[in-house]
Structure formats: C-alpha cells, structure tokens
Amino acid sequence: QDGTGMITNSFTLLQAEEHGQEAAGHEAAADAAGGGLDLQGMLMHHLTDGSELEFFGWSLHLPQWDPIHIGSFAIDFSPTKHVVFLLLAAVASLVLFLTIARGVTNQDPTKAPGGLANALEALILYFRDEVVRPNIGHGADAYTPLILTLFFFILFMNLFGLIPFGATATGNLSVTAALALVTLVVVEVSGMRALGAKGYARTIFFIPPGMSFFWKVVMLVVMTPVELMGKMAKPFALAIRLFANMTAGHTLVLSLLGIIFMFGTMTLGRWPIAGLSVGMSVAVMCLEVFVAFLQAYIFAMLTAVFLGLIRHAH
C-alpha cells in the first residue's frame, strides 16, 4: 500500500510497545518466524485504526479527549487515524466540486466547460442517465446528488489509502457500517414517502390476495421475519462488501512485501526475492486502483437499486 514508510514502521514495531505487549514479545515472534520481522504485528498495526499518524518514521500523536457520558454510555470524540483521513476525503470532495462549480458559474454559459470540469460533467451525466434514472425511475433526479456524494466520498477514502503514509478509512467496519446506515435510513424514508403508510407496511407484512384467514396468518408469521431480515441484509451487504474488499487488497500488498523479510535469507538470495515481491506488489497496487473506483461505483449503484426497489415495490 505505502511501501515507502512500511519498512521503517515495521522495525519500529519490534522496538516499541504495541497494544499492551512488550517489545520483547514482538522480537520473540519475529525470531520464531525465522524472518526477523513480526509480519502479523506489522499488518495489524497498518490496517487497524490508531491514535497516531506516521511520516518517514516520525509519529504525530493525535489528541485524546475525555469521553462524553450520556447516561450509561460514554462517547469518545477523540480523533483517530481513520477519522483524519475520512475528514480529508470530505474536504477533498468539497474543494473539488465547489471549485469546479464556481468556475462553471463564472464562465460563458454558451460554451462547454473544459479540462477537469468537462470530465466530471461527463461522469455526473453518466451517473444520472445510466445509474440513477434507470434504477430509481420517476423522481430520480432528486437522488442524483446523494448518489454522487456517496461515490466521490468513498472514492477519495479508497484512494487516500493508496498514497504513502495514508490510511483507508473504508477499511474500518465502523465507517462502512455508518455509510450503510445512512443508505438504510434514506431508502426506508423514501419508501414511506412514495408508498404511504399502508403501502410501506405491505413491504413488511405482505399477504397475497385470495388467501383464507388461516393461510394469511401463516404467511404473516413466516414471511414477516424474512422481509425484515431482507431489509437488514441490504445495508449489511453494503458495509461488509466495501470493508472486506479494501482490507483484503491492502493485506495482500503488505504480505507480498513481507516476503522479502520472511524468505530473504534463503539460498536463492535476497535480491531475486525482493524483485519478485515488489513486482507482484506493483501489479496488485494497479489492481487496487481499479478496485477503489469499482467499490465506490458498486456502493453508489446498489444504493440507487435499493431506492428503486422500495419506491416501486410492486
């Protein structure tokens, strides 16, 4: 993912205390592996959230605030690594589109925008005409800003994890679950508004017409839990899909780079193994760029699909 700082950070893990374990524990694990590197510790240190940012071996410790207590619940608003990059993704999205919107507003309305504005206009029109309108149907244009916001916000979070010393906020299940929860609320509220109270209730308590009273009761008892699970399964699938794909790709890149230390002492020699490891890592990194766009697109597209399904429940 970010090989520039990974090697330095890996050896730092062997010297420092990590998650309550002494450095000797990491060294013992590395010696047991026979490769001089605690690969598991390095992977977990890089993939999981933390309270510090790292640059070329230098660490910036983020402030830690006292949690706010609401009844028996304690809410910690202290910034973490993933929170920082999540906010950076939001700022990047705002700066990009506010800058382009201002430029388009100030230009001659008889001329088409050029450069980046022209490329983004083509992308926006593609989402509106090929993703939002076909899947949502009547009134779809009102949901275009939501779908575009999800796409670009997730895309920036995915891409920030591919730069040196970056972190992938979408590799955090809490982030993807929050995005999926937003989608669930929007979908269900849109269904209520489009179908009305009675029509929305039929998406949960469905009884086919023409059945006897006994079979109506049976259908309600059997199908109501199934319909409710179906509603919950959609956001669950959105959250797990995005989280798993982003985590798996980064784990693979880091594991391939770790091969250098795990097998670099073999008779074959360190340099051939290093060349093979770096070459495979570069190939996976190229694939990861594609996956970053693909997963953002899939999340946005499925949100549009779910909106269309509930707004046109028939």
mmCIF file of C-alpha atoms in Angstrom, residues 76-219:
data_model
loop_
_atom_site.group_PDB
_atom_site.id
_atom_site.type_symbol
_atom_site.label_atom_id
_atom_site.label_comp_id
_atom_site.label_asym_id
_atom_site.label_seq_id
_atom_site.Cartn_x
_atom_site.Cartn_y
_atom_site.Cartn_z
ATOM 1 C CA ASP A 76 -15.249 9.231 22.706
ATOM 2 C CA PHE A 77 -14.827 12.042 20.165
ATOM 3 C CA SER A 78 -11.035 11.781 20.101
ATOM 4 C CA PRO A 79 -9.699 11.830 16.516
ATOM 5 C CA THR A 80 -8.088 8.684 15.153
ATOM 6 C CA LYS A 81 -6.123 7.886 12.029
ATOM 7 C CA HIS A 82 -9.190 6.790 10.095
ATOM 8 C CA VAL A 83 -11.208 9.784 11.290
ATOM 9 C CA VAL A 84 -8.499 12.133 9.989
ATOM 10 C CA PHE A 85 -8.498 10.568 6.531
ATOM 11 C CA LEU A 86 -12.295 10.406 6.492
ATOM 12 C CA LEU A 87 -12.386 14.167 7.106
ATOM 13 C CA LEU A 88 -9.701 14.702 4.463
ATOM 14 C CA ALA A 89 -11.870 12.817 1.965
ATOM 15 C CA ALA A 90 -14.833 15.040 2.823
ATOM 16 C CA VAL A 91 -12.733 18.198 2.445
ATOM 17 C CA ALA A 92 -11.285 16.968 -0.856
ATOM 18 C CA SER A 93 -14.787 16.320 -2.216
ATOM 19 C CA LEU A 94 -15.970 19.775 -1.167
ATOM 20 C CA VAL A 95 -12.925 21.582 -2.543
ATOM 21 C CA LEU A 96 -13.106 19.727 -5.858
ATOM 22 C CA PHE A 97 -16.762 20.393 -6.597
ATOM 23 C CA LEU A 98 -17.034 23.856 -5.097
ATOM 24 C CA THR A 99 -14.036 24.966 -7.170
ATOM 25 C CA ILE A 100 -15.426 23.465 -10.366
ATOM 26 C CA ALA A 101 -18.933 24.778 -9.699
ATOM 27 C CA ARG A 102 -17.575 28.285 -9.171
ATOM 28 C CA GLY A 103 -15.581 28.072 -12.389
ATOM 29 C CA VAL A 104 -18.550 26.816 -14.412
ATOM 30 C CA THR A 105 -20.832 29.501 -12.950
ATOM 31 C CA ASN A 106 -18.468 32.299 -13.910
ATOM 32 C CA GLN A 107 -17.812 31.142 -17.474
ATOM 33 C CA ASP A 108 -19.740 31.881 -20.646
ATOM 34 C CA PRO A 109 -22.963 29.789 -20.495
ATOM 35 C CA THR A 110 -22.866 29.278 -24.275
ATOM 36 C CA LYS A 111 -19.570 27.384 -24.043
ATOM 37 C CA ALA A 112 -18.981 23.900 -22.719
ATOM 38 C CA PRO A 113 -16.646 23.587 -19.720
ATOM 39 C CA GLY A 114 -13.155 22.389 -20.400
ATOM 40 C CA GLY A 115 -10.497 20.337 -18.659
ATOM 41 C CA LEU A 116 -11.366 18.657 -15.387
ATOM 42 C CA ALA A 117 -14.802 20.304 -15.264
ATOM 43 C CA ASN A 118 -15.673 18.737 -18.602
ATOM 44 C CA ALA A 119 -14.532 15.283 -17.452
ATOM 45 C CA LEU A 120 -16.516 15.495 -14.233
ATOM 46 C CA GLU A 121 -19.581 16.735 -16.076
ATOM 47 C CA ALA A 122 -19.409 13.647 -18.276
ATOM 48 C CA LEU A 123 -19.116 11.456 -15.174
ATOM 49 C CA ILE A 124 -22.032 13.185 -13.451
ATOM 50 C CA LEU A 125 -24.231 12.850 -16.525
ATOM 51 C CA TYR A 126 -23.287 9.168 -16.750
ATOM 52 C CA PHE A 127 -24.424 8.566 -13.179
ATOM 53 C CA ARG A 128 -27.642 10.494 -13.739
ATOM 54 C CA ASP A 129 -28.542 8.864 -17.062
ATOM 55 C CA GLU A 130 -27.162 5.341 -16.622
ATOM 56 C CA VAL A 131 -27.323 4.667 -12.871
ATOM 57 C CA VAL A 132 -29.868 6.900 -11.125
ATOM 58 C CA ARG A 133 -32.682 7.293 -13.653
ATOM 59 C CA PRO A 134 -32.867 3.648 -14.859
ATOM 60 C CA ASN A 135 -32.835 2.256 -11.295
ATOM 61 C CA ILE A 136 -34.999 4.772 -9.437
ATOM 62 C CA GLY A 137 -37.425 5.864 -12.152
ATOM 63 C CA HIS A 138 -39.826 8.774 -11.653
ATOM 64 C CA GLY A 139 -38.335 11.479 -9.408
ATOM 65 C CA ALA A 140 -34.838 10.037 -9.746
ATOM 66 C CA ASP A 141 -33.082 13.355 -10.323
ATOM 67 C CA ALA A 142 -33.722 14.379 -6.720
ATOM 68 C CA TYR A 143 -31.484 11.499 -5.604
ATOM 69 C CA THR A 144 -28.616 12.218 -8.007
ATOM 70 C CA PRO A 145 -26.718 14.457 -5.512
ATOM 71 C CA LEU A 146 -26.898 11.722 -2.865
ATOM 72 C CA ILE A 147 -25.610 9.023 -5.203
ATOM 73 C CA LEU A 148 -22.786 11.247 -6.457
ATOM 74 C CA THR A 149 -21.828 12.251 -2.919
ATOM 75 C CA LEU A 150 -21.563 8.619 -1.863
ATOM 76 C CA PHE A 151 -19.476 7.753 -4.917
ATOM 77 C CA PHE A 152 -16.909 10.537 -4.623
ATOM 78 C CA PHE A 153 -16.702 10.425 -0.821
ATOM 79 C CA ILE A 154 -15.998 6.676 -0.850
ATOM 80 C CA LEU A 155 -13.653 7.033 -3.824
ATOM 81 C CA PHE A 156 -11.472 9.600 -2.053
ATOM 82 C CA MET A 157 -11.320 7.454 1.086
ATOM 83 C CA ASN A 158 -10.285 4.462 -1.025
ATOM 84 C CA LEU A 159 -7.617 6.401 -2.927
ATOM 85 C CA PHE A 160 -6.140 8.034 0.181
ATOM 86 C CA GLY A 161 -5.273 4.550 1.384
ATOM 87 C CA LEU A 162 -3.078 4.038 -1.681
ATOM 88 C CA ILE A 163 -0.763 7.013 -1.109
ATOM 89 C CA PRO A 164 2.378 6.765 1.053
ATOM 90 C CA PHE A 165 1.599 7.002 4.776
ATOM 91 C CA GLY A 166 -2.111 7.101 4.005
ATOM 92 C CA ALA A 167 -4.884 5.115 5.643
ATOM 93 C CA THR A 168 -8.032 3.629 4.174
ATOM 94 C CA ALA A 169 -10.997 4.757 6.237
ATOM 95 C CA THR A 170 -13.228 2.339 4.303
ATOM 96 C CA GLY A 171 -11.071 -0.473 5.704
ATOM 97 C CA ASN A 172 -12.771 0.274 9.024
ATOM 98 C CA LEU A 173 -16.046 -1.580 9.520
ATOM 99 C CA SER A 174 -17.427 1.273 11.632
ATOM 100 C CA VAL A 175 -17.066 3.658 8.668
ATOM 101 C CA THR A 176 -18.698 1.352 6.138
ATOM 102 C CA ALA A 177 -21.454 0.493 8.633
ATOM 103 C CA ALA A 178 -22.199 4.203 9.119
ATOM 104 C CA LEU A 179 -22.410 4.705 5.346
ATOM 105 C CA ALA A 180 -24.713 1.688 5.074
ATOM 106 C CA LEU A 181 -26.872 3.037 7.911
ATOM 107 C CA VAL A 182 -27.278 6.344 6.057
ATOM 108 C CA THR A 183 -28.347 4.378 2.985
ATOM 109 C CA LEU A 184 -30.838 2.327 5.039
ATOM 110 C CA VAL A 185 -32.458 5.447 6.511
ATOM 111 C CA VAL A 186 -32.712 7.180 3.123
ATOM 112 C CA VAL A 187 -34.161 4.073 1.465
ATOM 113 C CA GLU A 188 -36.786 3.430 4.146
ATOM 114 C CA VAL A 189 -37.848 7.071 4.447
ATOM 115 C CA SER A 190 -38.107 7.324 0.656
ATOM 116 C CA GLY A 191 -40.276 4.204 0.656
ATOM 117 C CA MET A 192 -42.596 5.671 3.274
ATOM 118 C CA ARG A 193 -42.970 8.898 1.321
ATOM 119 C CA ALA A 194 -43.544 7.159 -2.017
ATOM 120 C CA LEU A 195 -45.871 4.377 -0.847
ATOM 121 C CA GLY A 196 -47.650 5.921 2.102
ATOM 122 C CA ALA A 197 -48.122 4.218 5.461
ATOM 123 C CA LYS A 198 -50.274 1.373 4.120
ATOM 124 C CA GLY A 199 -48.117 0.711 1.085
ATOM 125 C CA TYR A 200 -44.919 0.756 3.142
ATOM 126 C CA ALA A 201 -46.417 -1.663 5.674
ATOM 127 C CA ARG A 202 -47.005 -4.121 2.820
ATOM 128 C CA THR A 203 -43.244 -4.270 2.247
ATOM 129 C CA ILE A 204 -43.020 -5.911 5.683
ATOM 130 C CA PHE A 205 -46.419 -7.522 6.293
ATOM 131 C CA PHE A 206 -47.252 -8.922 2.872
ATOM 132 C CA ILE A 207 -50.345 -11.089 2.335
ATOM 133 C CA PRO A 208 -51.118 -12.322 -1.204
ATOM 134 C CA PRO A 209 -54.757 -11.676 -2.145
ATOM 135 C CA GLY A 210 -57.290 -14.514 -2.240
ATOM 136 C CA MET A 211 -55.986 -16.492 0.732
ATOM 137 C CA SER A 212 -58.069 -17.820 3.612
ATOM 138 C CA PHE A 213 -57.727 -16.376 7.088
ATOM 139 C CA PHE A 214 -55.644 -19.340 8.300
ATOM 140 C CA TRP A 215 -53.122 -19.046 5.482
ATOM 141 C CA LYS A 216 -52.962 -15.286 5.897
ATOM 142 C CA VAL A 217 -51.853 -15.831 9.486
ATOM 143 C CA VAL A 218 -49.325 -18.433 8.363
ATOM 144 C CA MET A 219 -47.927 -16.072 5.722
#
